[in-house]
Coordinates of C-alpha atoms and ligand atoms in Angstrom, one line a residue:
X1 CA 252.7 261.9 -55.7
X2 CA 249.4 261.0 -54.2
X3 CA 246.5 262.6 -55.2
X4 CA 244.4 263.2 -52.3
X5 CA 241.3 265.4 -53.8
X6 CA 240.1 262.7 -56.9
X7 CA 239.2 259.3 -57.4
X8 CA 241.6 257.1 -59.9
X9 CA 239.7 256.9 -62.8
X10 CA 240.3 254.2 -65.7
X11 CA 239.6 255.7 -69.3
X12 CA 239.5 252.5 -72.0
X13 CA 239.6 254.2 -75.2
X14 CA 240.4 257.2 -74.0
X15 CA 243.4 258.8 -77.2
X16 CA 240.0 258.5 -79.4
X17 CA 237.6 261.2 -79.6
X18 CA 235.2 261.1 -76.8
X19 CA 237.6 259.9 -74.8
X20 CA 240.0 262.8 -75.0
X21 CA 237.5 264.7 -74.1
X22 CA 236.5 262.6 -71.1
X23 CA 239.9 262.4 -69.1
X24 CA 240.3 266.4 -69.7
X25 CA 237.0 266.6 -68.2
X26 CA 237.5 264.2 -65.3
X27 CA 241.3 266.0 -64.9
X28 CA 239.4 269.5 -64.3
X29 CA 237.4 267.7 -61.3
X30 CA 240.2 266.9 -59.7
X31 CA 240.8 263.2 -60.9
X32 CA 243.5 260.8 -61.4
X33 CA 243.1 259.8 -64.7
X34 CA 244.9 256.8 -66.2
X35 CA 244.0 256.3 -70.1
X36 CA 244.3 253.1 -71.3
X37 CA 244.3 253.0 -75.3
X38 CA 246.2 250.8 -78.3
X39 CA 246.0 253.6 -80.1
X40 CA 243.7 251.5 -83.3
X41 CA 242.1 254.9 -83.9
X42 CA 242.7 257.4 -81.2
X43 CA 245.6 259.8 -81.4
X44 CA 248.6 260.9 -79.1
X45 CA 247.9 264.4 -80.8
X46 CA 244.2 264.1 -78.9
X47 CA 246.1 264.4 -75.8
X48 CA 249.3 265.6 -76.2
X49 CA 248.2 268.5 -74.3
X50 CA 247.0 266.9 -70.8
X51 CA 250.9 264.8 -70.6
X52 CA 252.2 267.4 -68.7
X53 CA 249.5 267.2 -65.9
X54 CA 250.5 265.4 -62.7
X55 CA 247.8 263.6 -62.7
X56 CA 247.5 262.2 -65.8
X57 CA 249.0 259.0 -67.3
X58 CA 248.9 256.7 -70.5
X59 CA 249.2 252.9 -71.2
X60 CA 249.2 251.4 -74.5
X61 CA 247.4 248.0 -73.8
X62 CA 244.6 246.4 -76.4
X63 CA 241.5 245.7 -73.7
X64 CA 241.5 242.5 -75.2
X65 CA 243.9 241.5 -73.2
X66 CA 243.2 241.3 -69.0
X67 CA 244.7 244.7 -67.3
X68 CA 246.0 244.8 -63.5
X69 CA 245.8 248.4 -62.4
X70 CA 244.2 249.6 -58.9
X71 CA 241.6 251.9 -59.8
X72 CA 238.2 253.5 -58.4
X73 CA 236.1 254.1 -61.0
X74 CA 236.0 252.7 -65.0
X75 CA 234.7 254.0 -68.4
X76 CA 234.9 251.8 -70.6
X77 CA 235.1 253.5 -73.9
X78 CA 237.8 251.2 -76.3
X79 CA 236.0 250.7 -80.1
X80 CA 236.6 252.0 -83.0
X81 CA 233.2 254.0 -83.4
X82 CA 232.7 254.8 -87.1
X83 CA 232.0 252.7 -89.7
X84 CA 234.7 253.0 -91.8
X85 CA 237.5 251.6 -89.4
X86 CA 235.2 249.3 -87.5
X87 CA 234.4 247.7 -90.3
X88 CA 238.3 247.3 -91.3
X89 CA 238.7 245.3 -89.1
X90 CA 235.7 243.2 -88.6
X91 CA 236.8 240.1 -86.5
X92 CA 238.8 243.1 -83.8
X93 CA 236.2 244.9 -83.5
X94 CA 234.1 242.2 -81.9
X95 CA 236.5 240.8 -80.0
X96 CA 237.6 244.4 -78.9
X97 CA 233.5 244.9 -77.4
X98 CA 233.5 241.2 -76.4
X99 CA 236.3 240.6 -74.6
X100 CA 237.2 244.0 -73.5
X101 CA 233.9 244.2 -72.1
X102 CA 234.6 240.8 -70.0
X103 CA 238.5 241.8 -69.1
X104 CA 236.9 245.3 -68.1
X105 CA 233.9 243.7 -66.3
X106 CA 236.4 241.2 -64.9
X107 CA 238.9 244.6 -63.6
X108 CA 235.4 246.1 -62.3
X109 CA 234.7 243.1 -59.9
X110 CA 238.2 242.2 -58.6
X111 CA 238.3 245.5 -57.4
X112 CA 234.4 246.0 -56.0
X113 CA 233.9 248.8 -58.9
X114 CA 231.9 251.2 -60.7
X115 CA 232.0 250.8 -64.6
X116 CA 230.6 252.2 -67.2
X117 CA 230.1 251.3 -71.0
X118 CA 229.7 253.2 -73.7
X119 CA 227.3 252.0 -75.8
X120 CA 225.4 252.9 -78.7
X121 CA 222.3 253.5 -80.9
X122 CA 223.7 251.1 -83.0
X123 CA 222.0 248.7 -80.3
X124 CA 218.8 249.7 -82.0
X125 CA 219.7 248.5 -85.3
X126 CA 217.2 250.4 -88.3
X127 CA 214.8 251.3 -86.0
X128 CA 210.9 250.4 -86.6
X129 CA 210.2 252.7 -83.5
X130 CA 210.8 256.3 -83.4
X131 CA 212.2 258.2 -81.4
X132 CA 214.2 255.1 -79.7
X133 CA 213.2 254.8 -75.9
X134 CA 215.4 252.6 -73.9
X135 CA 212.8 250.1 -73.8
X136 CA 212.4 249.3 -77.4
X137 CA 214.8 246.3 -78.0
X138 CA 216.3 247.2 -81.7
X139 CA 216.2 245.6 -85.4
X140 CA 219.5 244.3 -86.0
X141 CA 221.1 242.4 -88.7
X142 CA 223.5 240.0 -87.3
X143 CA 225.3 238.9 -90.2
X144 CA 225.8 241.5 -91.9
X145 CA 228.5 244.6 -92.5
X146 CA 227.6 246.7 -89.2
X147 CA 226.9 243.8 -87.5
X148 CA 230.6 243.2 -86.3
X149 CA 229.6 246.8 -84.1
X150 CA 226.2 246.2 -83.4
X151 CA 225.9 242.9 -82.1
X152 CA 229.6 243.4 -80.6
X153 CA 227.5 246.4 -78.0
X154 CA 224.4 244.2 -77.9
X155 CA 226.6 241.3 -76.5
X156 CA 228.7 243.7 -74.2
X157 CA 225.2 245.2 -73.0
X158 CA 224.1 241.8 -72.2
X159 CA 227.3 240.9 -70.0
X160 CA 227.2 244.2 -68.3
X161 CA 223.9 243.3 -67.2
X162 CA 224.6 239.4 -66.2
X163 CA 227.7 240.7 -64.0
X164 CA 225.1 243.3 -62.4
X165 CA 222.4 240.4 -61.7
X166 CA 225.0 237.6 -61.3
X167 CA 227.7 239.3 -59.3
X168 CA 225.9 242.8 -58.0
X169 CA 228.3 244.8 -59.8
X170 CA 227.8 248.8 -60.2
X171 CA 227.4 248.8 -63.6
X172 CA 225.9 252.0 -66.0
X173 CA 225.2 252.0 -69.7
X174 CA 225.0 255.1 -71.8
X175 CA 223.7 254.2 -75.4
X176 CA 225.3 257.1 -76.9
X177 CA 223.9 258.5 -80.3
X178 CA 225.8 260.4 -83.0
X179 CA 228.5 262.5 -81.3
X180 CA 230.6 265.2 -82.7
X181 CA 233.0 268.2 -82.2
X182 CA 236.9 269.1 -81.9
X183 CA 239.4 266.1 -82.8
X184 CA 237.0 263.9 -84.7
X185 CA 239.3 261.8 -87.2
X186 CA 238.8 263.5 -90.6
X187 CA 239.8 260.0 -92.0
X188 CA 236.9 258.7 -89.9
X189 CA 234.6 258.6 -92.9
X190 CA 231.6 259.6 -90.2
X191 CA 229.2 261.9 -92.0
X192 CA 230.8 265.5 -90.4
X193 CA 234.1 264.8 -90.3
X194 CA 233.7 264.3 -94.7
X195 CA 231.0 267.1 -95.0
X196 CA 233.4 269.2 -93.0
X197 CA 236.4 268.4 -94.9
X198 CA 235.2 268.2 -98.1
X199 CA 233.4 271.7 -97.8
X200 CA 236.5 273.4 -96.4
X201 CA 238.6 271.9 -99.9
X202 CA 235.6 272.5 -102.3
X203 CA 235.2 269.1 -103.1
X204 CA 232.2 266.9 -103.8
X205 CA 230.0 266.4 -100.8
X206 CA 229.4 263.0 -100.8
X207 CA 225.8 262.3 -99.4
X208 CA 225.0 258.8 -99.7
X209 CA 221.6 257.6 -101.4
X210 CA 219.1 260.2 -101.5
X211 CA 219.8 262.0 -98.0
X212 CA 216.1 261.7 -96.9
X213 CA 218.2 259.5 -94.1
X214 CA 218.1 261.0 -90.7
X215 CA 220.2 260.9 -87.8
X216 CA 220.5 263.3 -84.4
X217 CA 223.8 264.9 -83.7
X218 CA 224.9 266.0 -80.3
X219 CA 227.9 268.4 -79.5
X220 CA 230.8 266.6 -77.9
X221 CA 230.6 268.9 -74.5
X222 CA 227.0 267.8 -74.1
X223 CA 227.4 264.3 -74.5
X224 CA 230.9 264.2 -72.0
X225 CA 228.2 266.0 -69.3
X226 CA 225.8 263.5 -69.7
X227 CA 228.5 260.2 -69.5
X228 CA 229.7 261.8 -66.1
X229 CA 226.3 262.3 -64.8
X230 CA 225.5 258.9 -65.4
X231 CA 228.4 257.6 -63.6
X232 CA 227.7 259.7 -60.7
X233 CA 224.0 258.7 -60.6
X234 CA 222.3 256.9 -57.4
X235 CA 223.5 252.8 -57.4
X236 CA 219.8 252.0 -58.6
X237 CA 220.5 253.4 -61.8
X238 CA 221.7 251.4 -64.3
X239 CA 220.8 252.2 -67.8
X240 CA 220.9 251.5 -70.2
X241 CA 220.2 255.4 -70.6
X242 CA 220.2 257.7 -74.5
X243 CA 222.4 260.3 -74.7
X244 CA 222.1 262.2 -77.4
X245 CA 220.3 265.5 -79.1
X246 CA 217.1 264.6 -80.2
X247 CA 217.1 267.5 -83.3
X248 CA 217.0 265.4 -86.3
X249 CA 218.0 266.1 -89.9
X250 CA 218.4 264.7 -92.9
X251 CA 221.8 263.8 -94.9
X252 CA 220.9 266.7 -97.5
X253 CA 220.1 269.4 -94.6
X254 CA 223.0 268.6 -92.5
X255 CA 225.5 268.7 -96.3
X256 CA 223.2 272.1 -97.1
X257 CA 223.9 273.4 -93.6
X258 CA 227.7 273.0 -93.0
X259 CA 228.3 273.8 -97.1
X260 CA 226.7 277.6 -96.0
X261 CA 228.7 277.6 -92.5
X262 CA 231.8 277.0 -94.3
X263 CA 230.9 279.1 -97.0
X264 CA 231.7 276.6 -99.3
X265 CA 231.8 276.1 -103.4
X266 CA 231.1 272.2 -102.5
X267 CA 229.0 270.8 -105.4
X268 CA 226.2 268.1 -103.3
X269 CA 226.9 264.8 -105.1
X270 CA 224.9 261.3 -104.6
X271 CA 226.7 258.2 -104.2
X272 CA 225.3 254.4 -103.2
X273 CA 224.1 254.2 -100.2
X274 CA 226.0 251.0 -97.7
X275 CA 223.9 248.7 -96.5
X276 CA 222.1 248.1 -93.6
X277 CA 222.5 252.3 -93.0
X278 CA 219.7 253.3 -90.5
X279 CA 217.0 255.1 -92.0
X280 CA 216.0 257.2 -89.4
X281 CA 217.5 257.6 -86.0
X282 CA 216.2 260.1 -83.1
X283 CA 216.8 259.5 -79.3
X284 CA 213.7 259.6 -76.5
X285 CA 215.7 260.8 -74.0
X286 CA 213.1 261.1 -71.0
X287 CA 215.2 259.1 -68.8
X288 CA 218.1 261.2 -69.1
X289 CA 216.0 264.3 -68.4
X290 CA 214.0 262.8 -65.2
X291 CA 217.1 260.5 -64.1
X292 CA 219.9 262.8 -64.6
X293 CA 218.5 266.2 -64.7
X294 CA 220.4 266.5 -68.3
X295 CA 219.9 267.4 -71.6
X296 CA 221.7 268.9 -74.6
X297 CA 222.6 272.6 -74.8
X298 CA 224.3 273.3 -77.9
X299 CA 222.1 273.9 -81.3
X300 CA 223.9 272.0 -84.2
X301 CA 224.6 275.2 -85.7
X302 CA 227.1 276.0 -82.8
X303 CA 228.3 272.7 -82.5
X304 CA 229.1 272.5 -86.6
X305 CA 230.8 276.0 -86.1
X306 CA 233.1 274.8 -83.5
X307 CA 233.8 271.7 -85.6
X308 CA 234.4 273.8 -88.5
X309 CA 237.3 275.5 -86.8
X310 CA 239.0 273.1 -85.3
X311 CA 238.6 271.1 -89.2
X312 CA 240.3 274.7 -91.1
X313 CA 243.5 274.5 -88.5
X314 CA 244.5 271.6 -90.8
X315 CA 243.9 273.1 -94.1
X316 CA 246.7 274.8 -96.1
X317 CA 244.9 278.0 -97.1
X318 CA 246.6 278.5 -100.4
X319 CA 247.4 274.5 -101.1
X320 CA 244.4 271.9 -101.0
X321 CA 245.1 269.8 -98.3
X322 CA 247.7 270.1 -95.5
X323 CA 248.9 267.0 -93.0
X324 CA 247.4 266.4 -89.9
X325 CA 250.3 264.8 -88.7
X326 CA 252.7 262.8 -91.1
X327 CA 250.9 259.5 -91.4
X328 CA 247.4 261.3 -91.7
X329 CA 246.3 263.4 -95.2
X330 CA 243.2 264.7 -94.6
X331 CA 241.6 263.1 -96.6
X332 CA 237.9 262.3 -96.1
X333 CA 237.5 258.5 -95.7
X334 CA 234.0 256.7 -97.2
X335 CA 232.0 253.7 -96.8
X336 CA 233.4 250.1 -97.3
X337 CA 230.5 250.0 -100.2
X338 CA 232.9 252.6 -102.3
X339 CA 236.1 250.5 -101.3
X340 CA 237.1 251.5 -104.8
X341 CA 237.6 254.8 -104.5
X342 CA 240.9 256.6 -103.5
X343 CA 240.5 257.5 -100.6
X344 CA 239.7 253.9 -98.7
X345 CA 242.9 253.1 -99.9
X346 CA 245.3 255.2 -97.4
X347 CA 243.2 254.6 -94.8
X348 CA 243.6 250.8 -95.1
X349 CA 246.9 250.6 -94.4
X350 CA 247.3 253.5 -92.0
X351 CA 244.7 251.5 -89.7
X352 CA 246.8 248.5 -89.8
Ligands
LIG401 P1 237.3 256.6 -81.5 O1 237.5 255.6 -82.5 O2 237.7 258.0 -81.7 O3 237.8 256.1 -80.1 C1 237.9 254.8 -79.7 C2 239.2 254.6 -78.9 O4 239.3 253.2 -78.6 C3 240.5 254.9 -79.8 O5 241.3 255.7 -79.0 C4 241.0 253.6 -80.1 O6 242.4 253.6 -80.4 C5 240.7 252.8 -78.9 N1 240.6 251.3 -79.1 C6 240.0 250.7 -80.1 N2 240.2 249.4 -79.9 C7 240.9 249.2 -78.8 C8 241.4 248.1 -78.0 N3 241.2 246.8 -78.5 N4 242.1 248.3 -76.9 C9 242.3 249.5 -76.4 N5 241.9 250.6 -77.1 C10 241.2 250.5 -78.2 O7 235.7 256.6 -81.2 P2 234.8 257.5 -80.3 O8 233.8 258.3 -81.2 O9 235.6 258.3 -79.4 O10 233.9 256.4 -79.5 C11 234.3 256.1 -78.2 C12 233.3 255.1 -77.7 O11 232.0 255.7 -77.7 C13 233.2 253.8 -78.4 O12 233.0 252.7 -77.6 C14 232.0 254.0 -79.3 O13 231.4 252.7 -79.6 C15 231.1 254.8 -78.4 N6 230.1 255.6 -79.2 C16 230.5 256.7 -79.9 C17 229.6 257.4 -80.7 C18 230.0 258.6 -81.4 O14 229.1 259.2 -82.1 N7 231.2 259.1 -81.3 C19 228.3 257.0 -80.7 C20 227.9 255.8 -80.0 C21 228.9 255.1 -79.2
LIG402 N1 226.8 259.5 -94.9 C1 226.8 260.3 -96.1 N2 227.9 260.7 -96.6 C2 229.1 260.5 -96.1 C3 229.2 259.7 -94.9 C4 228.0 259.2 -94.3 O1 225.7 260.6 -96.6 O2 230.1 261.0 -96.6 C5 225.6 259.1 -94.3 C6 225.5 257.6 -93.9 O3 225.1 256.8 -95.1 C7 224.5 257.6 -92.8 C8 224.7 258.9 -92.1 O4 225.4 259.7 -93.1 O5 223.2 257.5 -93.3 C9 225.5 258.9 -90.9 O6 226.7 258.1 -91.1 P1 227.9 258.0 -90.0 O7 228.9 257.0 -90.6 O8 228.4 259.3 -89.6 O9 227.2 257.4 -88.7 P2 226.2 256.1 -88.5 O10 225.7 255.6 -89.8 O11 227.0 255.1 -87.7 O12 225.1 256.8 -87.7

């Protein structure tokens, strides 16, 4: 069946969490979507739901590997995003933002293509400038533990732009900053998926250091608006471009904030803080407003709300913990630096 309304659309990445999101999005405009994912972190649960639409259609493939598919249009969205798994697997992660950016890059040009790459913040390293504007070129460690994830988008950013330059390719890059909503991985380890999960099971939130670090958190919905508007922006625009919401908060007002929207009997705890953690982190996002007409809507208190309920579906009301599915307890996952602790320990070998 041809589908003669939509343009065929490659999602990389796109079982994982924003991606999920994007090819139900791009489905409700009419699209032919084609989700290309080794499933490393994203789910078949995450879109289960959109198998039965005509036209919608999965490969498992690992982007590190060149794909052949005739496409119109690609988002390029395969990497493990938090912290906890990328940092599993160190050495997969850069060659998964390395050389899935070139195989991507490589798909984009055969075929005369629009592609798009999801960056990140990350880009900016522990910022010395702040709020981050796109113009401000980072403070990154590149040998140490988030440097695998860092430098890994740093180096894709840079390629993106030599095939532009180099080859005139139609390139866009959105450097995303903290995401969250519906079908985060509660084993992600990512600061609300465990404030979430550990508030909903009374257990110790687990803020890490003293919680005077910031970050700005932007509602799923938003952030999959602002990735499409991008994409469908004039040719001249390029990027790189922030998405994100520029409220900030600290650790101990975001683990304050979702213990009283949970109504939760959490006890705040303080563990060792990983290192090379950001210390503040806010996006400038100017360009997205003036370039894209777009900004965020939701407040972080509807956002977390949201969240919340799509966390409680998964918790046995009278036990402590229920399954996800049968590999995944919901379990919140922590830091490498607390590698010790339990729960590192099933998520270890379910990533692998
Ligand atoms: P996620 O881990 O939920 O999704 C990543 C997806 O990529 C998963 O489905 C995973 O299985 C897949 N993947 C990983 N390695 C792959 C490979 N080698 N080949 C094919 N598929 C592979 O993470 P997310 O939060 O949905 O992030 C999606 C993208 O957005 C990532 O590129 C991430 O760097 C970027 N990003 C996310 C955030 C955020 O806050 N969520 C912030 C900045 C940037
Ligand atoms: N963090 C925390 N407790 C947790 C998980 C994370 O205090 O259980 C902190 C972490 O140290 C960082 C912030 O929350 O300062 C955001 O962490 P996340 O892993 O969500 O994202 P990133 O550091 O990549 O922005």
């Amino acid at each position: 069946m041809k589908n003669l309304k939509g343009k065929r659309i490659l999602i990389t990445g796109g079982a994982g969490f924003l991606g999920s999101h994007l090819c139900e999005k791009l489905l409700s405009h009419g699209h032919d979507v084609l989700c290309a994912d080794n499933f490393f972190t994203g789910r078949k649960s995450n879109i289960a739901h959109l198998m039965d639409a005509p036209f919608f259609e999965v490969i498992r493939h690992d982007v590190c590997f060149p794909l052949y598919v005739e496409v119109d249009e690609i988002y390029n969205l395969a990497c493990p995003a938090s912290p906890v798994h990328y940092q599993t697997d160190p050495v997969q992660t850069v060659k998964t933002a390395v050389l899935g950016a070139i195989n991507m890059l490589g798909l984009a040009k055969r075929l005369k293509i629009r592609i798009l790459q999801a960056s990140t913040s990350e880009v900016y390293g522990c910022p010395e400038t702040h709020p981050q504007p796109e113009a401000y070129w980072g403070h990154v460690n590149p040998i140490g533990i988030r440097s695998c994830y860092d430098e890994g988008k740093r180096c894709a950013e840079t390629l993106f732009f030599d095939y532009h330059r180099q080859h005139g390719l139609g390139i866009k890059v959105a450097r995303i900053f903290n995401t969250y909503g519906p079908r985060m991985h509660p084993n992600d380890g990512r600061v609300i998926s465990n404030f979430i999960t550990q508030a909903l099971l009374n257990m110790d939130m687990t803020i890490y250091g003293d919680g005077m670090q910031t970050r700005s958190f932007c509602y799923v919905d938003d952030l999959i608006n602002g990735i499409v508007a991008l994409m469908d922006s004039q040719d001249d625009i390029t990027g790189p471009v922030n998405l994100g919401n520029p409220r900030e908060v600290t650790m101990l007002t975001l683990a304050q904030t979702i213990k009283d929207l949970a109504g939760s009997k959490s006890r705040i705890v303080f563990k060792k803080r990983p290192a090379d953690d950001p210390m503040r982190r806010r996006p400038d996002i100017t360009m997205a407003r003036e370039k894209l007409g777009w900004a965020p809507t939701a407040t972080l208190e509807q956002g977390l709300k949201f969240t919340i309920l799509y966390f409680e579906q998964f918790i046995n009301k009278n036990g402590k913990h229920a399954a996800l599915d049968e590999k995944d307890g919901i379990k919140p996952a922590v830091s490498s630096v607390h590698a010790g602790d339990e729960y590192m320990r099933p998520l270890a070998s379910r990533l692998r």
